[in-house]
Amino acid sequence: MLLSLFKTASAAAKSETRGHLCLNSLTRLYAGSRASGIEGISLECRQGEFVCVVGPSGCGKSTLLNLVAGMLKPDSGSVVLDGVEVRGPGPDRAVVFQDHGLFPWLTAAQNIAFGLKMAGVPRSEREERVQQALAMVHLESSANKLVHELSGGMKQRVAIARALVMDPAVLLMDEPFAALDAQTRTLLHQQLQDLWIKTRKTILFVTHSVGEAVRLADRIVVLHAHPGRIRRVVNIELAHPRNFDSRDITELVHLVRKEIEDEVNRINSEASEFWKPASAAGVDSDTFCLGDGI
Ligand SMILES: Nc1ncnc2c1ncn2[C@@H]1O[C@H](COP(=O)(O)OP(=O)(O)O)[C@@H](O)[C@H]1O
Ligand SMILES: [Mg+2]
């Protein structure tokens, strides 16, 4: 039977019961440095919640996401999804990275179908699910294009479709739009917001862009750096779909950005000679992104 991948918003809200994610005192420090990695992170994501993790470069966002994906093992603590401890990668967690990671010798449709094929899904069901996935990211007319024929934004949309077509309980996204221009990013924010409203997947989204987080998230987790710990959790109590140009969004962006600037200043004041981060003045106030230097 065809898995109910794409439901109407109300049907999805009623029937999706998966996606309750718990991070329990999660610690992963890298050898040779006690300050790299993450330490003691506890976080619970409700089913269907959109949670963004923000923080400066190097604060441990990807480490956190890779632990949830099962690609890294924790030193201590655990990740529990729907009552089952994560012990490695699995189809219940799909990941979208900044680098789309598509196979260049396959078309958009074939890339989306790849995981289904590996999972032994019969051809007719595969084709139907791929068509639905393409429609969700508005790429029906590009189904037969090769990767080099797609724009950067289209490639990321194929990557999102490839993740969603597997019907994961949780969608994990690691700076998926960071390499795109501002206009394309805004378009993809709108599309991701629509997708999330339709599917009600739990999404854990990592970004260094405060603006992106405020646009998309129900809850923003701001990380401390070195080692990564939770500094503050901000609830974004604005209804979806959001108007990204609203004053509420702008005000919240300033609030969360201030948190991170404070963190950059704290790191600066504690930095040793061999590790000197850039100053908070490097924070880009136009795009609400953090500088690269920390
Ligand atoms: N495999 C690794 N070995 C050693 N240190 C690492 C490794 N991966 C990441 N780190 C260090 O851990 C910290 C957090 O990295 P990362 O999770 O990639 O941060 P972010 O995604 O927030 O930029 C950084 O200081 C980074 O240099
Ligand atoms: Mg990263």
XYZ file of N, CA, C and O in Angstrom, residues 112-278:
668
model
N 15.621 11.118 -6.837
C 14.588 11.017 -5.805
C 14.188 9.552 -5.599
O 13.924 9.110 -4.478
N 14.206 8.795 -6.699
C 13.770 7.392 -6.626
C 14.828 6.470 -6.013
O 14.502 5.356 -5.595
N 16.071 6.958 -5.948
C 17.194 6.075 -5.604
C 16.984 5.317 -4.274
O 17.130 4.099 -4.206
N 16.637 6.067 -3.227
C 16.467 5.443 -1.905
C 15.328 4.433 -1.898
O 15.418 3.375 -1.261
N 14.263 4.736 -2.630
C 13.119 3.826 -2.702
C 13.539 2.524 -3.388
O 13.144 1.431 -2.990
N 14.347 2.689 -4.450
C 14.825 1.523 -5.196
C 15.680 0.637 -4.282
O 15.508 -0.584 -4.223
N 16.590 1.291 -3.540
C 17.452 0.544 -2.612
C 16.625 -0.180 -1.550
O 16.981 -1.249 -1.086
N 15.499 0.440 -1.184
C 14.639 -0.159 -0.156
C 13.707 -1.222 -0.741
O 12.905 -1.815 -0.016
N 13.806 -1.447 -2.053
C 13.013 -2.514 -2.671
C 11.556 -2.149 -2.907
O 10.700 -3.033 -3.056
N 11.263 -0.858 -2.980
C 9.878 -0.438 -3.233
C 9.543 -0.755 -4.702
O 10.321 -0.410 -5.605
N 8.411 -1.398 -4.966
C 8.069 -1.776 -6.342
C 7.971 -0.568 -7.273
O 7.613 0.534 -6.836
N 8.247 -0.813 -8.543
C 8.368 0.247 -9.532
C 7.136 1.166 -9.586
O 7.269 2.403 -9.593
N 5.934 0.603 -9.622
C 4.741 1.441 -9.791
C 4.558 2.380 -8.587
O 4.255 3.560 -8.749
N 4.786 1.840 -7.395
C 4.672 2.684 -6.191
C 5.763 3.755 -6.182
O 5.530 4.917 -5.847
N 6.952 3.323 -6.622
C 8.094 4.244 -6.672
C 7.759 5.437 -7.562
O 7.942 6.590 -7.190
N 7.231 5.121 -8.749
C 6.948 6.192 -9.711
C 5.898 7.155 -9.160
O 6.013 8.373 -9.311
N 4.907 6.611 -8.493
C 3.851 7.467 -7.936
C 4.416 8.378 -6.839
O 4.144 9.580 -6.805
N 5.230 7.781 -5.971
C 5.790 8.583 -4.870
C 6.761 9.642 -5.384
O 6.825 10.757 -4.861
N 7.512 9.308 -6.410
C 8.455 10.287 -6.975
C 7.669 11.446 -7.593
O 8.028 12.620 -7.418
N 6.593 11.133 -8.297
C 5.761 12.182 -8.889
C 5.211 13.115 -7.810
O 5.217 14.341 -7.955
N 4.744 12.527 -6.706
C 4.211 13.336 -5.601
C 5.311 14.210 -4.999
O 5.093 15.385 -4.694
N 6.495 13.618 -4.857
C 7.619 14.371 -4.269
C 8.023 15.532 -5.171
O 8.282 16.648 -4.701
N 8.063 15.265 -6.471
C 8.402 16.336 -7.419
C 7.366 17.457 -7.352
O 7.709 18.642 -7.394
N 6.101 17.070 -7.235
C 5.036 18.080 -7.159
C 5.171 18.920 -5.895
O 4.945 20.134 -5.913
N 5.565 18.281 -4.803
C 5.694 19.009 -3.539
C 6.735 20.128 -3.620
O 6.611 21.145 -2.958
N 7.774 19.914 -4.415
C 8.815 20.945 -4.533
C 8.700 21.695 -5.867
O 9.627 22.391 -6.289
N 7.541 21.532 -6.523
C 7.232 22.255 -7.765
C 8.280 22.025 -8.858
O 8.737 22.959 -9.498
N 8.660 20.776 -9.029
C 9.663 20.463 -10.045
C 9.188 19.403 -11.034
O 10.014 18.718 -11.647
N 7.876 19.287 -11.215
C 7.361 18.247 -12.131
C 7.981 18.379 -13.521
O 8.333 17.393 -14.151
N 8.125 19.623 -13.980
C 8.593 19.801 -15.358
C 10.106 19.583 -15.486
O 10.636 19.586 -16.597
N 10.802 19.405 -14.366
C 12.258 19.190 -14.427
C 12.640 17.756 -14.080
O 13.819 17.469 -13.852
N 11.648 16.872 -14.053
C 11.887 15.490 -13.615
C 13.026 14.822 -14.371
O 13.827 14.083 -13.799
N 13.128 15.095 -15.675
C 14.104 14.364 -16.485
C 15.391 15.136 -16.731
O 16.207 14.752 -17.563
N 15.572 16.212 -15.978
C 16.818 16.974 -16.138
C 17.944 16.330 -15.332
O 17.721 15.822 -14.225
N 19.136 16.423 -15.887
C 20.312 15.971 -15.130
C 20.708 17.061 -14.138
O 20.310 18.231 -14.290
N 21.512 16.682 -13.160
C 21.834 17.600 -12.062
C 22.464 18.899 -12.581
O 22.122 19.993 -12.115
N 23.340 18.785 -13.598
C 24.022 20.005 -14.065
C 23.062 20.957 -14.798
O 23.397 22.113 -15.039
N 21.873 20.461 -15.115
C 20.885 21.324 -15.785
C 19.979 22.053 -14.772
O 19.098 22.807 -15.168
N 20.190 21.789 -13.495
C 19.352 22.411 -12.456
C 20.095 23.570 -11.798
O 21.326 23.512 -11.629
N 19.354 24.613 -11.392
C 19.975 25.718 -10.645
C 20.281 25.242 -9.218
O 19.812 24.170 -8.792
N 21.016 26.068 -8.469
C 21.360 25.719 -7.089
C 20.119 25.463 -6.237
O 20.046 24.500 -5.475
N 19.120 26.345 -6.392
C 17.882 26.190 -5.613
C 17.133 24.929 -6.011
O 16.575 24.234 -5.152
N 17.128 24.634 -7.317
C 16.427 23.420 -7.780
C 17.116 22.169 -7.244
O 16.457 21.208 -6.854
N 18.442 22.205 -7.195
C 19.174 21.032 -6.664
C 18.777 20.786 -5.200
O 18.554 19.645 -4.788
N 18.690 21.883 -4.421
C 18.317 21.702 -3.015
C 16.874 21.207 -2.896
O 16.549 20.429 -2.007
N 16.014 21.643 -3.823
C 14.625 21.161 -3.792
C 14.573 19.670 -4.125
O 13.793 18.920 -3.523
N 15.417 19.226 -5.052
C 15.480 17.784 -5.340
C 15.978 17.045 -4.086
O 15.454 15.984 -3.726
N 16.980 17.632 -3.424
C 17.516 16.984 -2.214
C 16.424 16.871 -1.138
O 16.325 15.863 -0.437
N 15.597 17.912 -1.019
C 14.509 17.870 -0.032
C 13.477 16.807 -0.438
O 13.014 16.016 0.395
N 13.159 16.762 -1.732
C 12.202 15.755 -2.217
C 12.744 14.349 -1.988
O 12.010 13.440 -1.586
N 14.045 14.182 -2.228
C 14.673 12.869 -2.030
C 14.585 12.436 -0.559
O 14.418 11.260 -0.247
N 14.699 13.410 0.355
C 14.572 13.082 1.776
C 13.119 12.770 2.125
O 12.820 11.781 2.796
N 12.192 13.600 1.656
C 10.780 13.432 2.040
C 10.148 12.182 1.441
O 9.244 11.603 2.034
N 10.621 11.773 0.263
C 10.003 10.636 -0.413
C 10.159 9.348 0.417
O 9.377 8.414 0.276
N 11.164 9.342 1.308
C 11.373 8.165 2.156
C 10.424 8.145 3.347
O 10.462 7.223 4.140
N 9.599 9.177 3.468
C 8.639 9.297 4.563
C 9.300 9.129 5.940
O 8.911 8.265 6.734
N 10.331 9.948 6.227
C 11.000 9.821 7.528
C 10.118 10.360 8.652
O 9.191 11.133 8.397
N 10.432 9.957 9.875
C 9.724 10.518 11.024
C 10.239 11.922 11.317
O 9.500 12.782 11.794
N 11.524 12.131 11.033
C 12.174 13.417 11.317
C 13.002 13.834 10.109
O 13.676 13.014 9.500
N 12.940 15.120 9.802
C 13.781 15.669 8.745
C 14.890 16.487 9.416
O 14.603 17.392 10.210
N 16.139 16.134 9.106
C 17.288 16.828 9.687
C 17.931 17.672 8.596
O 18.230 17.157 7.510
N 18.134 18.956 8.856
C 18.650 19.840 7.809
C 19.845 20.618 8.348
O 19.744 21.307 9.363
N 20.986 20.478 7.662
C 22.214 21.136 8.116
C 22.572 22.260 7.147
O 23.171 22.012 6.098
N 22.200 23.472 7.483
C 22.468 24.658 6.661
C 22.134 24.412 5.182
O 22.969 24.683 4.305
N 20.930 23.926 4.872
C 20.652 23.496 3.497
C 20.636 24.637 2.483
O 20.808 24.394 1.296
N 20.428 25.868 2.951
C 20.302 26.973 1.998
C 21.484 27.940 2.076
O 21.452 29.020 1.473
N 22.516 27.571 2.819
C 23.602 28.517 3.103
C 24.348 28.955 1.846
O 24.894 30.048 1.805
N 24.384 28.097 0.827
C 25.174 28.446 -0.362
C 24.337 29.171 -1.415
O 24.844 29.492 -2.492
N 23.077 29.456 -1.124
C 22.191 30.048 -2.137
C 22.124 31.566 -1.991
O 22.356 32.109 -0.908
N 21.760 32.239 -3.086
C 21.604 33.692 -3.015
C 20.341 34.035 -2.212
O 19.463 33.183 -2.021
N 20.281 35.287 -1.756
C 19.225 35.692 -0.819
C 17.816 35.481 -1.389
O 16.900 35.039 -0.690
N 17.657 35.775 -2.681
C 16.330 35.650 -3.304
C 15.868 34.190 -3.350
O 14.733 33.866 -3.012
N 16.791 33.316 -3.757
C 16.469 31.885 -3.825
C 16.187 31.349 -2.426
O 15.289 30.539 -2.220
N 16.972 31.829 -1.455
C 16.776 31.392 -0.070
C 15.370 31.727 0.405
O 14.682 30.906 0.998
N 14.928 32.950 0.110
C 13.589 33.352 0.532
C 12.528 32.467 -0.118
O 11.576 32.026 0.544
N 12.706 32.167 -1.397
C 11.767 31.283 -2.090
C 11.729 29.910 -1.415
O 10.659 29.344 -1.170
N 12.904 29.410 -1.083
C 12.949 28.081 -0.460
C 12.434 28.102 0.975
O 11.851 27.123 1.430
N 12.607 29.229 1.664
C 11.994 29.340 3.001
C 10.480 29.202 2.879
O 9.840 28.515 3.670
N 9.927 29.876 1.864
C 8.465 29.802 1.676
C 8.039 28.374 1.345
O 7.084 27.843 1.909
N 8.793 27.748 0.447
C 8.414 26.386 0.043
C 8.565 25.397 1.197
O 7.737 24.508 1.372
N 9.639 25.559 1.986
C 9.833 24.641 3.113
C 8.730 24.843 4.146
O 8.206 23.882 4.718
N 8.369 26.111 4.375
C 7.284 26.393 5.308
C 5.987 25.710 4.834
O 5.292 25.045 5.609
N 5.678 25.826 3.541
C 4.471 25.188 2.990
C 4.534 23.660 3.135
O 3.552 23.022 3.519
N 5.702 23.118 2.823
C 5.887 21.666 2.927
C 5.664 21.179 4.352
O 5.029 20.157 4.588
N 6.217 21.927 5.280
C 6.105 21.543 6.684
C 4.645 21.625 7.154
O 4.152 20.744 7.855
N 3.936 22.666 6.704
C 2.526 22.789 7.077
C 1.729 21.597 6.516
O 0.856 21.050 7.179
N 2.080 21.177 5.306
C 1.357 20.054 4.678
C 1.695 18.712 5.310
O 0.826 17.877 5.498
N 2.977 18.491 5.605
C 3.379 17.148 6.051
C 3.437 17.020 7.569
O 3.374 15.915 8.087
N 3.633 18.139 8.256
C 3.791 18.142 9.706
C 4.876 17.191 10.182
O 4.723 16.486 11.188
N 5.953 17.155 9.429
C 7.122 16.403 9.883
C 7.798 17.183 11.008
O 7.817 18.414 10.992
N 8.395 16.460 11.930
C 9.292 17.111 12.887
C 10.542 17.514 12.110
O 11.101 16.690 11.383
N 10.941 18.777 12.255
C 12.159 19.220 11.544
C 13.158 19.786 12.555
O 12.809 20.643 13.372
N 14.377 19.271 12.491
C 15.487 19.842 13.255
C 16.420 20.480 12.236
O 16.991 19.791 11.383
N 16.532 21.797 12.304
C 17.165 22.579 11.240
C 18.305 23.375 11.856
O 18.101 24.147 12.793
N 19.497 23.166 11.328
C 20.680 23.846 11.848
C 21.057 24.979 10.913
O 21.050 24.813 9.695
N 21.348 26.135 11.480
C 21.732 27.273 10.639
C 22.583 28.262 11.439
O 22.515 28.289 12.673
N 23.396 29.059 10.731
C 24.037 30.170 11.437
C 23.296 31.477 11.130
O 23.704 32.541 11.571
N 22.182 31.357 10.398
C 21.414 32.540 10.033
C 20.221 32.732 10.965
O 19.285 31.930 10.974
N 20.280 33.782 11.743
C 19.207 34.057 12.692
C 17.908 34.372 11.951
O 16.822 33.941 12.351
N 18.014 35.113 10.849
C 16.826 35.466 10.074
C 16.092 34.227 9.578
O 14.872 34.144 9.646
N 16.864 33.266 9.098
C 16.290 32.013 8.606
C 15.553 31.295 9.744
O 14.427 30.811 9.575
N 16.197 31.246 10.914
C 15.605 30.545 12.055
C 14.298 31.204 12.486
O 13.302 30.523 12.741
N 14.286 32.527 12.552
C 13.070 33.226 13.015
C 11.941 33.058 12.008
O 10.778 32.928 12.372
N 12.271 33.029 10.729
C 11.231 32.826 9.718
C 10.561 31.464 9.881
O 9.352 31.326 9.722
N 11.362 30.439 10.167
C 10.861 29.069 10.031
C 10.435 28.403 11.334
O 9.507 27.589 11.334
N 11.107 28.728 12.445
C 11.019 27.858 13.622
C 9.842 28.143 14.543
O 9.378 29.265 14.667
N 9.407 27.071 15.225
C 8.538 27.222 16.391
C 9.389 27.587 17.603
O 8.949 28.257 18.517
N 10.618 27.059 17.588
C 11.502 27.228 18.737
C 12.932 27.323 18.239
O 13.333 26.572 17.340
N 13.675 28.271 18.805
C 15.080 28.435 18.416
C 15.963 28.096 19.613
O 15.764 28.627 20.704
N 16.921 27.223 19.375
C 17.868 26.855 20.420
C 19.187 27.541 20.076
O 19.782 27.266 19.037
N 19.609 28.446 20.949
C 20.868 29.168 20.715
C 21.971 28.441 21.467
O 21.851 28.207 22.672
N 23.032 28.094 20.740
C 24.129 27.347 21.372
C 25.256 28.255 21.829
O 25.579 29.242 21.185
N 25.859 27.897 22.933
C 27.169 28.371 23.383
C 28.223 27.687 22.539
O 27.999 26.563 22.084
N 29.377 28.267 22.429
C 30.467 27.566 21.725
C 31.530 27.086 22.702
O 31.680 27.624 23.789
N 32.239 26.049 22.300
C 33.495 25.571 22.920
C 33.379 25.248 24.403
O 33.943 25.935 25.228
N 32.772 24.146 24.731
C 32.030 23.242 23.854
C 30.590 23.708 23.679
O 30.123 24.569 24.423
N 29.914 23.136 22.686
C 28.534 23.535 22.408
C 27.585 23.138 23.524
O 27.506 21.966 23.900
N 26.942 24.134 24.088
C 25.914 23.886 25.114
C 24.736 24.797 24.810
O 24.910 25.811 24.135
N 23.582 24.455 25.350
C 22.429 25.321 25.093
C 22.559 26.597 25.914
O 22.747 26.556 27.131
N 22.517 27.728 25.221
C 22.619 29.017 25.893
C 21.229 29.554 26.226
O 20.978 30.056 27.301
N 20.321 29.436 25.279
C 18.980 29.964 25.500
C 18.009 29.328 24.511
O 18.399 28.961 23.400
N 16.770 29.183 24.921
C 15.731 28.686 24.010
C 14.696 29.792 23.848
O 14.229 30.363 24.833
N 14.397 30.126 22.593
C 13.437 31.201 22.314
C 12.241 30.606 21.573
O 12.410 29.973 20.527
N 11.056 30.767 22.130
C 9.843 30.323 21.427
C 9.412 31.398 20.448
O 9.366 32.578 20.793
N 9.102 30.996 19.225
C 8.620 31.951 18.220
C 7.123 31.701 18.067
O 6.713 30.795 17.333
N 6.355 32.483 18.789
C 4.918 32.201 18.834
C 4.160 32.973 17.764
O 3.183 33.671 18.060
N 4.620 32.873 16.541
C 3.935 33.506 15.415
C 3.283 32.409 14.594
O 3.910 31.365 14.346
N 2.043 32.654 14.173
C 1.320 31.631 13.412
C 1.981 31.381 12.059
O 2.661 32.254 11.525
N 1.793 30.180 11.547
C 2.244 29.823 10.190
C 1.022 29.778 9.276
O -0.048 29.380 9.735
N 1.134 30.101 8.009
C 2.323 30.596 7.329
C 2.642 32.028 7.734
O 1.736 32.816 8.012
N 3.924 32.331 7.776
C 4.358 33.650 8.242
C 4.645 34.581 7.086
O 5.136 34.152 6.039
N 4.384 35.829 7.363
C 4.803 36.878 6.438
C 6.228 37.269 6.840
O 6.437 37.860 7.903
N 7.185 36.917 5.997
C 8.589 37.115 6.368
C 8.969 38.592 6.483
O 10.012 38.919 7.036
N 8.142 39.472 5.941
C 8.461 40.906 6.008
C 7.828 41.597 7.216
O 7.923 42.813 7.350
N 7.179 40.819 8.093
C 6.438 41.478 9.185
C 7.385 42.071 10.229
O 8.541 41.654 10.371
N 6.845 43.023 10.987
C 7.640 43.689 12.013
C 8.009 42.723 13.145
O 9.089 42.801 13.719
N 7.081 41.803 13.464
C 7.353 40.809 14.515
C 8.621 40.018 14.197
O 9.454 39.771 15.069
N 8.740 39.626 12.943
C 9.910 38.831 12.535
C 11.175 39.669 12.736
O 12.156 39.208 13.318
N 11.130 40.917 12.295
C 12.317 41.775 12.402
C 12.718 41.957 13.870
O 13.902 41.877 14.216
N 11.727 42.164 14.741
C 12.048 42.385 16.159
C 12.662 41.134 16.790
O 13.622 41.215 17.555
N 12.092 39.979 16.447
C 12.629 38.737 17.009
C 14.037 38.459 16.499
O 14.880 37.951 17.230
N 14.284 38.811 15.254
C 15.626 38.625 14.702
C 16.635 39.424 15.540
O 17.701 38.923 15.909
N 16.272 40.660 15.895
C 17.182 41.489 16.690
C 17.439 40.867 18.061
O 18.567 40.845 18.546
N 16.393 40.336 18.670
C 16.525 39.733 20.001
C 17.478 38.543 19.978
O 18.396 38.446 20.795
N 17.272 37.649 19.023
C 18.085 36.434 18.983
C 19.514 36.779 18.556
O 20.485 36.234 19.083
N 19.634 37.739 17.654
C 20.976 38.128 17.200
C 21.795 38.715 18.359
O 22.984 38.453 18.503
N 21.127 39.458 19.223
C 21.797 40.041 20.385
C 22.370 38.931 21.279
O 23.485 39.036 21.784
N 21.599 37.850 21.465
C 22.071 36.706 22.248
C 23.390 36.191 21.695
O 24.309 35.884 22.426
N 23.430 36.078 20.363
C 24.612 35.479 19.751
C 25.780 36.463 19.783
O 26.926 36.079 20.003
N 25.485 37.733 19.621
C 26.567 38.734 19.732
C 27.185 38.683 21.129
O 28.402 38.751 21.280
N 26.331 38.530 22.134
C 26.845 38.428 23.504
C 27.766 37.224 23.642
O 28.784 37.269 24.325
N 27.368 36.146 22.963
C 28.169 34.925 23.026
C 29.525 35.133 22.346
O 30.564 34.708 22.850
N 29.501 35.816 21.199
C 30.760 36.092 20.499
C 31.664 36.934 21.400
O 32.870 36.672 21.534
N 31.089 37.938 22.060
C 31.891 38.789 22.941
C 32.453 37.991 24.116
O 33.587 38.194 24.538
N 31.638 37.061 24.638
C 32.110 36.235 25.747
C 33.309 35.392 25.303
O 34.320 35.318 25.984
N 33.177 34.812 24.099
C 34.274 33.964 23.597
C 35.524 34.820 23.387
O 36.628 34.431 23.747
N 35.327 36.012 22.827
C 36.462 36.912 22.601
C 37.209 37.187 23.893
O 38.429 37.175 23.939
N 36.447 37.434 24.951
C 37.099 37.823 26.201
C 37.826 36.641 26.834
O 38.737 36.818 27.622
N 37.424 35.402 26.464
C 38.057 34.220 27.054
C 39.082 33.577 26.135
O 39.733 32.616 26.516
N 39.220 34.091 24.896
C 40.033 33.387 23.897
C 41.504 33.343 24.287
O 42.047 34.313 24.792
N 42.118 32.194 24.036
C 43.545 32.076 24.305
C 44.318 32.520 23.063
O 43.739 32.770 22.011
N 45.623 32.597 23.188
C 46.449 33.096 22.084
C 46.319 32.251 20.825
O 46.360 32.736 19.726
N 46.209 30.905 21.002
C 46.197 30.051 19.815
C 44.807 29.948 19.194
O 44.639 29.385 18.142
N 43.812 30.528 19.846
C 42.475 30.466 19.237
C 41.779 31.810 19.434
O 41.274 32.108 20.502
N 41.817 32.637 18.409
C 41.252 33.987 18.501
C 40.089 34.138 17.539
O 40.279 34.173 16.331
N 38.866 34.195 18.029
C 37.739 34.393 17.121
C 37.646 35.826 16.636
O 38.233 36.736 17.217
N 36.882 36.021 15.571
C 36.617 37.374 15.088
C 35.714 38.099 16.084
O 35.080 37.479 16.919
